[in-house]
XYZ file of C-alpha atoms in Angstrom:
521
model
C 155.021 232.382 18.791
C 156.743 232.483 15.408
C 156.304 228.733 14.937
C 152.580 228.893 15.639
C 152.317 231.734 13.117
C 154.264 229.791 10.483
C 152.207 226.632 10.905
C 148.978 228.643 10.744
C 150.086 230.247 7.470
C 150.973 226.810 6.086
C 147.417 225.700 6.791
C 146.097 228.609 4.730
C 148.332 227.373 1.901
C 147.057 223.798 2.252
C 143.462 225.048 2.278
C 144.078 226.999 -0.939
C 145.672 223.936 -2.570
C 142.740 221.724 -1.612
C 140.186 224.220 -2.944
C 142.089 224.414 -6.261
C 142.377 220.620 -6.450
C 138.636 220.213 -5.911
C 137.896 222.727 -8.662
C 140.322 220.985 -11.039
C 138.936 217.462 -10.540
C 135.334 218.459 -9.841
C 133.916 216.940 -13.030
C 135.495 213.506 -12.478
C 135.060 213.310 -8.699
C 132.197 211.680 -6.825
C 129.901 213.606 -4.506
C 131.501 212.119 -1.327
C 134.982 213.037 -2.612
C 133.922 216.600 -3.407
C 132.204 217.103 -0.053
C 135.134 215.549 1.784
C 137.588 217.772 -0.064
C 135.654 220.925 0.782
C 135.413 219.844 4.418
C 139.154 219.232 4.679
C 139.927 222.559 2.981
C 137.657 224.436 5.392
C 139.126 222.465 8.289
C 142.658 223.563 7.351
C 141.494 227.166 6.912
C 139.989 227.138 10.402
C 143.214 225.690 11.864
C 145.148 228.563 10.319
C 142.630 231.187 11.432
C 142.413 229.868 14.972
C 146.206 229.637 15.267
C 146.685 233.250 14.178
C 143.890 234.433 16.464
C 145.522 232.788 19.458
C 148.861 234.439 18.670
C 148.076 237.844 17.178
C 144.608 238.720 18.412
C 144.769 238.056 22.163
C 141.837 240.394 22.736
C 139.610 237.965 20.805
C 141.139 234.855 22.303
C 140.935 236.358 25.803
C 137.169 235.947 25.667
C 137.945 232.274 26.208
C 141.376 232.619 27.791
C 140.243 234.665 30.739
C 137.396 232.350 31.672
C 139.571 229.265 31.560
C 142.179 230.863 33.777
C 139.593 232.090 36.224
C 138.019 228.663 36.377
C 141.317 227.120 37.282
C 141.811 223.726 38.792
C 140.118 222.565 41.931
C 142.289 222.580 45.006
C 144.843 219.839 44.820
C 144.631 219.312 41.021
C 147.859 219.792 39.127
C 149.458 218.655 35.890
C 149.982 214.913 35.762
C 153.602 214.129 36.577
C 155.771 211.087 36.196
C 158.176 211.129 39.096
C 161.663 210.148 37.948
C 163.671 210.879 41.042
C 165.781 213.940 40.223
C 163.907 214.533 36.955
C 160.253 214.776 36.051
C 158.216 214.346 32.918
C 155.008 216.087 31.976
C 152.621 213.748 30.199
C 150.153 215.057 27.675
C 148.139 213.725 24.780
C 151.059 213.805 22.343
C 153.535 212.135 24.676
C 155.756 212.958 27.648
C 158.212 215.826 27.790
C 161.189 216.261 30.053
C 160.975 219.076 32.564
C 162.442 222.193 31.053
C 161.769 221.323 27.420
C 160.440 224.099 25.216
C 156.705 224.620 25.270
C 155.023 225.689 22.071
C 152.607 227.955 23.936
C 152.990 231.588 22.863
C 151.950 233.082 26.173
C 153.616 232.730 29.564
C 151.799 230.492 31.974
C 151.067 231.906 35.382
C 152.189 229.676 38.216
C 149.649 229.404 40.998
C 150.884 228.181 44.342
C 148.308 225.825 45.744
C 148.335 225.763 49.516
C 147.120 222.185 49.376
C 149.911 220.054 47.893
C 148.828 217.674 45.136
C 149.547 214.005 45.299
C 151.935 212.920 42.563
C 150.334 210.466 40.191
C 152.561 207.643 39.067
C 151.628 207.302 35.383
C 154.816 205.751 34.090
C 152.714 202.854 32.854
C 150.709 205.141 30.560
C 153.904 206.247 28.858
C 154.923 202.597 28.521
C 151.475 201.733 27.181
C 151.606 204.454 24.526
C 155.061 203.216 23.512
C 153.746 199.660 23.239
C 150.722 200.761 21.229
C 153.005 202.650 18.836
C 155.096 199.500 18.405
C 151.915 197.534 17.664
C 150.713 200.149 15.157
C 153.992 199.922 13.231
C 153.858 196.105 13.357
C 150.227 196.240 12.211
C 151.293 198.189 9.123
C 154.118 195.766 8.303
C 151.410 193.103 8.019
C 149.326 195.483 5.890
C 152.176 195.574 3.351
C 151.440 191.915 2.589
C 147.658 192.225 2.432
C 147.405 195.148 0.027
C 145.741 197.477 2.541
C 148.432 200.134 2.960
C 149.600 203.009 0.761
C 153.265 202.047 0.372
C 154.877 199.653 -2.068
C 153.178 196.409 -1.097
C 152.046 192.992 -2.232
C 149.040 190.734 -1.618
C 148.729 187.268 -0.136
C 146.134 186.263 -2.693
C 146.695 185.583 -6.366
C 144.982 188.350 -8.358
C 143.929 185.759 -10.973
C 142.268 183.372 -8.498
C 138.455 183.146 -8.612
C 138.431 183.711 -4.853
C 138.836 187.409 -5.530
C 135.248 187.439 -6.714
C 134.101 186.534 -3.204
C 132.094 189.574 -1.990
C 133.416 189.153 1.535
C 136.957 189.760 0.292
C 138.073 186.562 2.037
C 138.704 183.093 0.732
C 135.508 181.088 0.552
C 137.260 177.739 0.349
C 137.045 177.371 -3.431
C 140.838 177.642 -3.752
C 143.757 176.522 -1.616
C 144.200 179.029 1.234
C 147.502 180.727 2.063
C 149.053 179.951 5.451
C 149.805 183.609 6.161
C 146.261 184.789 5.544
C 144.520 183.507 8.675
C 147.071 184.813 11.160
C 147.513 188.120 9.349
C 143.773 188.795 9.084
C 143.215 187.877 12.738
C 146.123 190.055 13.912
C 144.870 193.041 11.916
C 141.323 192.574 13.204
C 142.143 192.380 16.912
C 144.382 195.459 16.624
C 141.995 197.563 14.577
C 139.270 196.798 17.078
C 140.887 198.705 19.953
C 144.269 200.394 19.559
C 143.241 203.716 17.993
C 140.315 203.972 20.405
C 142.818 203.500 23.250
C 144.987 206.297 21.825
C 141.992 208.653 21.765
C 141.024 207.692 25.319
C 144.496 208.327 26.735
C 144.869 211.578 24.778
C 141.511 212.835 25.978
C 142.422 212.030 29.576
C 145.111 214.729 29.697
C 143.071 217.492 28.050
C 141.240 218.880 31.148
C 144.375 219.386 33.224
C 146.250 220.858 30.264
C 143.431 223.315 29.515
C 143.196 224.340 33.177
C 146.936 224.920 33.386
C 147.397 226.829 30.129
C 144.076 228.483 29.432
C 142.242 228.428 26.094
C 144.680 230.548 24.085
C 147.867 228.738 25.065
C 146.160 225.336 24.948
C 144.973 225.770 21.358
C 148.240 227.348 20.194
C 150.131 224.431 21.697
C 147.879 221.930 19.875
C 148.381 223.786 16.582
C 152.140 223.298 16.984
C 152.326 219.870 18.617
C 149.565 218.209 16.573
C 149.041 220.519 13.615
C 152.763 220.944 12.913
C 153.568 217.244 12.387
C 150.273 216.824 10.518
C 150.978 219.529 7.935
C 154.666 218.649 7.528
C 153.948 214.975 6.917
C 150.824 215.448 4.818
C 152.060 218.258 2.576
C 155.779 217.520 2.345
C 157.291 214.301 3.649
C 154.504 211.867 2.763
C 154.152 213.166 -0.834
C 157.943 212.975 -1.275
C 158.000 209.378 -0.027
C 155.138 208.563 -2.408
C 156.906 210.193 -5.387
C 160.048 208.170 -4.660
C 158.063 204.935 -4.458
C 156.137 205.768 -7.633
C 159.413 206.351 -9.456
C 160.781 203.037 -8.195
C 157.624 201.153 -9.216
C 157.453 202.839 -12.617
C 154.067 204.381 -11.799
C 153.013 207.880 -12.961
C 154.416 210.602 -10.709
C 151.689 212.556 -8.962
C 151.811 214.930 -5.999
C 149.024 214.383 -3.498
C 148.337 215.937 -0.117
C 148.040 212.792 1.983
C 147.830 212.603 5.798
C 148.192 208.795 5.726
C 148.523 207.538 9.289
C 148.364 211.151 10.502
C 144.590 211.097 10.095
C 144.790 210.414 13.823
C 146.513 213.751 14.448
C 143.946 215.538 12.289
C 141.025 214.271 14.318
C 142.787 214.468 17.672
C 143.391 218.151 16.878
C 139.726 218.588 15.950
C 138.548 216.804 19.089
C 140.956 218.738 21.344
C 139.889 222.133 19.992
C 136.232 221.143 20.176
C 136.727 220.106 23.808
C 138.450 223.403 24.634
C 135.551 225.382 23.133
C 132.809 223.321 24.771
C 134.585 223.488 28.148
C 134.167 227.280 28.196
C 130.366 227.088 28.171
C 129.550 223.960 30.116
C 129.818 223.269 33.837
C 132.412 220.832 35.078
C 130.636 217.540 35.563
C 131.684 215.570 38.615
C 130.901 211.886 38.196
C 132.636 208.718 39.254
C 133.741 206.101 36.773
C 130.925 203.641 35.984
C 131.559 200.002 36.809
C 133.513 198.254 34.019
C 130.535 196.004 33.320
C 128.310 199.063 32.878
C 130.863 200.367 30.392
C 130.648 197.031 28.581
C 126.873 197.421 28.310
C 127.387 200.909 26.878
C 129.871 199.338 24.468
C 127.191 196.895 23.341
C 124.920 199.819 22.570
C 127.716 201.436 20.578
C 128.036 198.129 18.720
C 124.517 198.737 17.452
C 125.572 202.221 16.358
C 128.566 200.700 14.551
C 126.316 198.233 12.717
C 123.778 200.893 11.746
C 126.471 203.205 10.376
C 128.091 200.334 8.483
C 124.796 199.548 6.774
C 123.985 203.170 5.930
C 127.196 205.069 5.329
C 128.185 203.664 1.933
C 130.918 205.748 0.219
C 130.979 208.375 3.002
C 133.025 206.270 5.444
C 136.199 208.296 4.877
C 134.540 211.713 4.808
C 136.757 214.565 5.980
C 139.866 212.430 6.325
C 138.460 210.175 9.044
C 139.723 206.615 8.830
C 136.254 205.037 8.719
C 133.360 206.831 10.409
C 132.038 203.437 11.461
C 134.852 203.529 14.017
C 134.909 207.303 14.392
C 131.298 207.771 15.481
C 130.906 204.599 17.533
C 134.361 204.405 19.133
C 136.788 207.299 18.636
C 134.466 210.148 19.642
C 133.001 208.268 22.660
C 136.453 207.147 23.805
C 137.918 210.657 23.571
C 134.907 212.066 25.436
C 135.245 209.353 28.094
C 138.938 210.179 28.410
C 138.210 213.885 28.939
C 135.468 213.123 31.468
C 137.750 210.636 33.191
C 140.594 213.145 33.309
C 138.355 215.677 35.020
C 137.159 213.101 37.562
C 140.294 210.994 38.144
C 138.941 207.795 36.625
C 142.453 206.461 36.215
C 142.519 205.579 39.904
C 139.387 203.461 39.483
C 141.027 201.555 36.628
C 144.134 200.963 38.697
C 142.132 199.712 41.670
C 139.774 197.328 39.865
C 139.081 194.208 41.895
C 140.936 191.063 40.902
C 137.793 189.185 39.847
C 136.774 192.104 37.620
C 140.225 192.191 36.013
C 140.195 188.476 35.269
C 136.635 188.643 33.952
C 137.716 191.372 31.527
C 140.682 189.265 30.423
C 138.444 186.254 29.793
C 136.054 188.463 27.814
C 138.946 189.751 25.694
C 140.109 186.204 24.931
C 136.522 185.330 24.059
C 136.420 188.154 21.525
C 139.737 186.924 20.085
C 138.179 183.484 19.556
C 135.113 185.024 17.880
C 137.299 187.059 15.523
C 139.407 183.998 14.726
C 136.361 181.892 13.846
C 134.926 184.746 11.798
C 138.057 184.703 9.629
C 138.988 181.014 9.756
C 135.583 179.865 8.511
C 136.753 181.142 5.108
C 140.537 180.896 5.246
C 141.095 177.383 6.646
C 138.103 176.749 5.978
C 135.844 175.449 8.774
C 132.627 174.116 7.164
C 130.809 173.766 10.497
C 131.157 177.480 11.314
C 128.640 179.860 9.747
C 129.055 183.422 11.037
C 127.686 186.520 9.345
C 130.762 188.597 8.359
C 128.828 191.879 8.644
C 127.362 191.218 12.082
C 130.585 189.617 13.324
C 132.671 192.467 11.998
C 130.578 195.268 13.525
C 128.623 194.448 16.697
C 131.583 193.112 18.762
C 133.978 195.989 18.030
C 132.971 198.657 20.609
C 132.467 196.260 23.568
C 135.739 194.549 22.627
C 137.486 197.936 22.612
C 136.091 198.709 26.079
C 137.202 195.377 27.559
C 140.586 195.374 25.855
C 141.425 198.970 26.769
C 140.501 198.523 30.433
C 142.341 195.200 30.627
C 145.528 196.448 29.004
C 145.628 199.635 31.093
C 145.292 197.612 34.282
C 147.904 195.136 33.029
C 150.449 197.873 32.388
C 149.722 199.496 35.746
C 150.301 196.180 37.499
C 153.395 195.001 35.648
C 154.957 197.925 33.757
C 154.870 200.824 36.193
C 158.403 200.658 37.587
C 159.915 204.028 38.521
C 162.444 205.230 37.546
C 162.262 203.924 34.000
C 165.243 202.396 32.299
C 167.103 204.670 29.906
C 165.969 202.491 26.997
C 162.275 202.884 27.852
C 162.659 206.599 28.514
C 164.179 207.078 25.072
C 161.575 204.855 23.432
C 158.753 206.724 25.164
C 160.154 210.081 24.122
C 160.426 208.874 20.503
C 157.075 207.100 20.213
C 155.146 210.116 18.922
C 157.495 210.912 16.038
C 157.837 207.170 15.288
C 154.093 207.044 14.727
C 154.268 210.010 12.345
C 157.243 208.903 10.198
C 156.620 205.150 10.109
C 155.607 205.341 6.436
C 159.175 206.296 5.487
C 160.654 203.223 7.202
C 157.959 200.973 5.732
C 158.730 202.236 2.229
C 162.461 201.632 2.630
C 161.889 198.133 4.007
C 159.483 197.270 1.202
C 161.966 198.332 -1.485
C 164.772 196.339 0.182
C 162.539 193.259 0.125
C 161.789 193.739 -3.583
C 165.517 194.056 -4.329
C 166.209 190.829 -2.414
C 163.521 189.069 -4.472
C 165.103 190.299 -7.699
C 168.569 189.254 -6.542
C 167.162 185.771 -5.771
C 165.923 185.460 -9.345
C 162.226 185.986 -8.597
C 160.650 187.886 -11.526
C 158.719 190.885 -10.206
C 156.064 192.966 -11.937
C 154.346 196.090 -10.605
C 150.691 196.942 -11.016
C 150.587 200.469 -9.694
C 152.155 200.241 -6.239
C 151.388 196.520 -5.891
C 154.120 194.051 -6.808
C 153.700 190.376 -7.705
C 155.773 187.489 -8.911
C 155.304 186.305 -12.493
C 153.748 182.884 -12.970
C 154.606 180.258 -15.645
C 151.817 181.675 -17.807
C 153.446 185.112 -17.713
C 150.679 186.592 -15.561
C 151.064 188.193 -12.118
C 150.814 185.736 -9.269
C 151.183 185.908 -5.503
C 154.525 185.172 -3.904
C 155.062 181.723 -2.441
C 154.246 181.049 1.208
C 157.940 180.964 2.071
C 158.600 184.371 0.534
C 155.518 185.846 2.201
C 156.529 184.656 5.675
C 160.201 185.462 5.224
C 159.417 188.806 3.616
C 157.160 189.855 6.455
C 159.791 188.882 9.056
C 162.383 190.916 7.157
C 160.137 193.959 6.742
C 159.060 193.809 10.397
C 162.639 193.732 11.717
C 163.987 196.321 9.263
C 161.121 198.750 9.855
C 161.484 198.665 13.631
C 165.283 198.967 13.421
C 165.002 201.966 11.117
C 162.096 203.942 12.541
C 162.929 204.013 16.270
C 166.558 205.254 16.029
C 165.516 207.639 13.239
C 162.740 209.027 15.396
C 165.011 209.361 18.427
C 167.523 211.546 16.583
C 165.033 213.385 14.338
C 163.085 214.764 17.289
C 166.226 216.576 18.456
C 166.459 218.632 15.268
C 165.557 222.340 15.367
C 161.820 223.018 14.935
C 161.046 219.300 15.282
C 162.164 219.507 18.917
C 159.320 221.971 19.502
C 156.747 219.661 17.930
C 157.836 216.330 19.364
């Protein structure tokens, strides 16, 4: 209870800071920035208000709490459990917890004995999948450090003085010699961005109905404020700004404090979606519907591809409104995938995914590979280049994304169920699964450390380095900034990849055992 109260009060403080910051920079800010700032400030205020209501005004919260409890679960429905022999794990949207671990819920949960025993669901593979996706997210960001698309100390593959930078597509148009790292890096980033966060939202949404039924509205929301809101506010208001200040000092950039969720934008919107689901669930009937055929879902994905394209053409500078990491993805993929996860959790769609026919599974895999080829050609036509390929970068970068996410998510879930569902898990995978959530949150710290180590190695090797803000470059014969050589780019990425993974996973494993953090993670 005290932790929920503390986190709620912190959100009031963040809201006040954001309102003051908007007022201070109002004259120099753009309309989208001002609107986004006000939205985020109000969002934080509502988190704080809702958290305090759930803890200290149970009479208000009971308007929802009582209905949710009365609704209960249908006979035979219970919390999803991973059977581990003598031990069990409870899997939720933030990860899996060992039986007996502290729950952040402020109210005791009534235990209802169901005369009809529930069948244990073996979802070990979902825990393994979330661990794998976290590993891929961290790897994705190590590549970002060499393409100038992350917030840490980073470099760029391209030479900032090359005329190719004038290309409106942002990709080499063949007028200059391409870099060998560029094609693979761009392709890897594209195929990841096209599905992995949507998959996270889908899996997180899947566990919401059972969790809400078990805890009731008040305890459900209070638990989300702690388990999602706690890491979000700690990272955004404290740890991320401190990491940024350290990197700014190292790079010789001006020191500025900035509230910055960074990769925790996902937690922000998962918290919003989860609370919205809990509210809507109080006033809507429980819909019972079977999972549509995977090919029907693909057709729906094609329709969402049209939504993606339309938003891309119309949204302009509003793509990051409210802290969302691109509303092109948010509206056409993240919201539909979370909603599908919640609907699937209520109606046991996971079983349908696990029991897909072999020909359907292989068709999905072929479709995924086909999308990979399309994405490769879309990039390689500029980076290799391939003169015979002429693909529209806007159409190719929008329309395929939602159907690709549908095919890839279904295919990878079935793959993990088929090959990575062994029970009991090895100790290594149990520890990795338990640490995956905090690894996602603190990855920026490990990336910053690895980036600085790489810069120090470059300096020790006699490579002259110059910083332009947080971007670092070598110095060319003409004394101007230039991109690092191909060898340094490839070797540097390999170093940063290995160092980041070696730092962040052990750090996450031990950090989640610390007081307070052990209640959030």
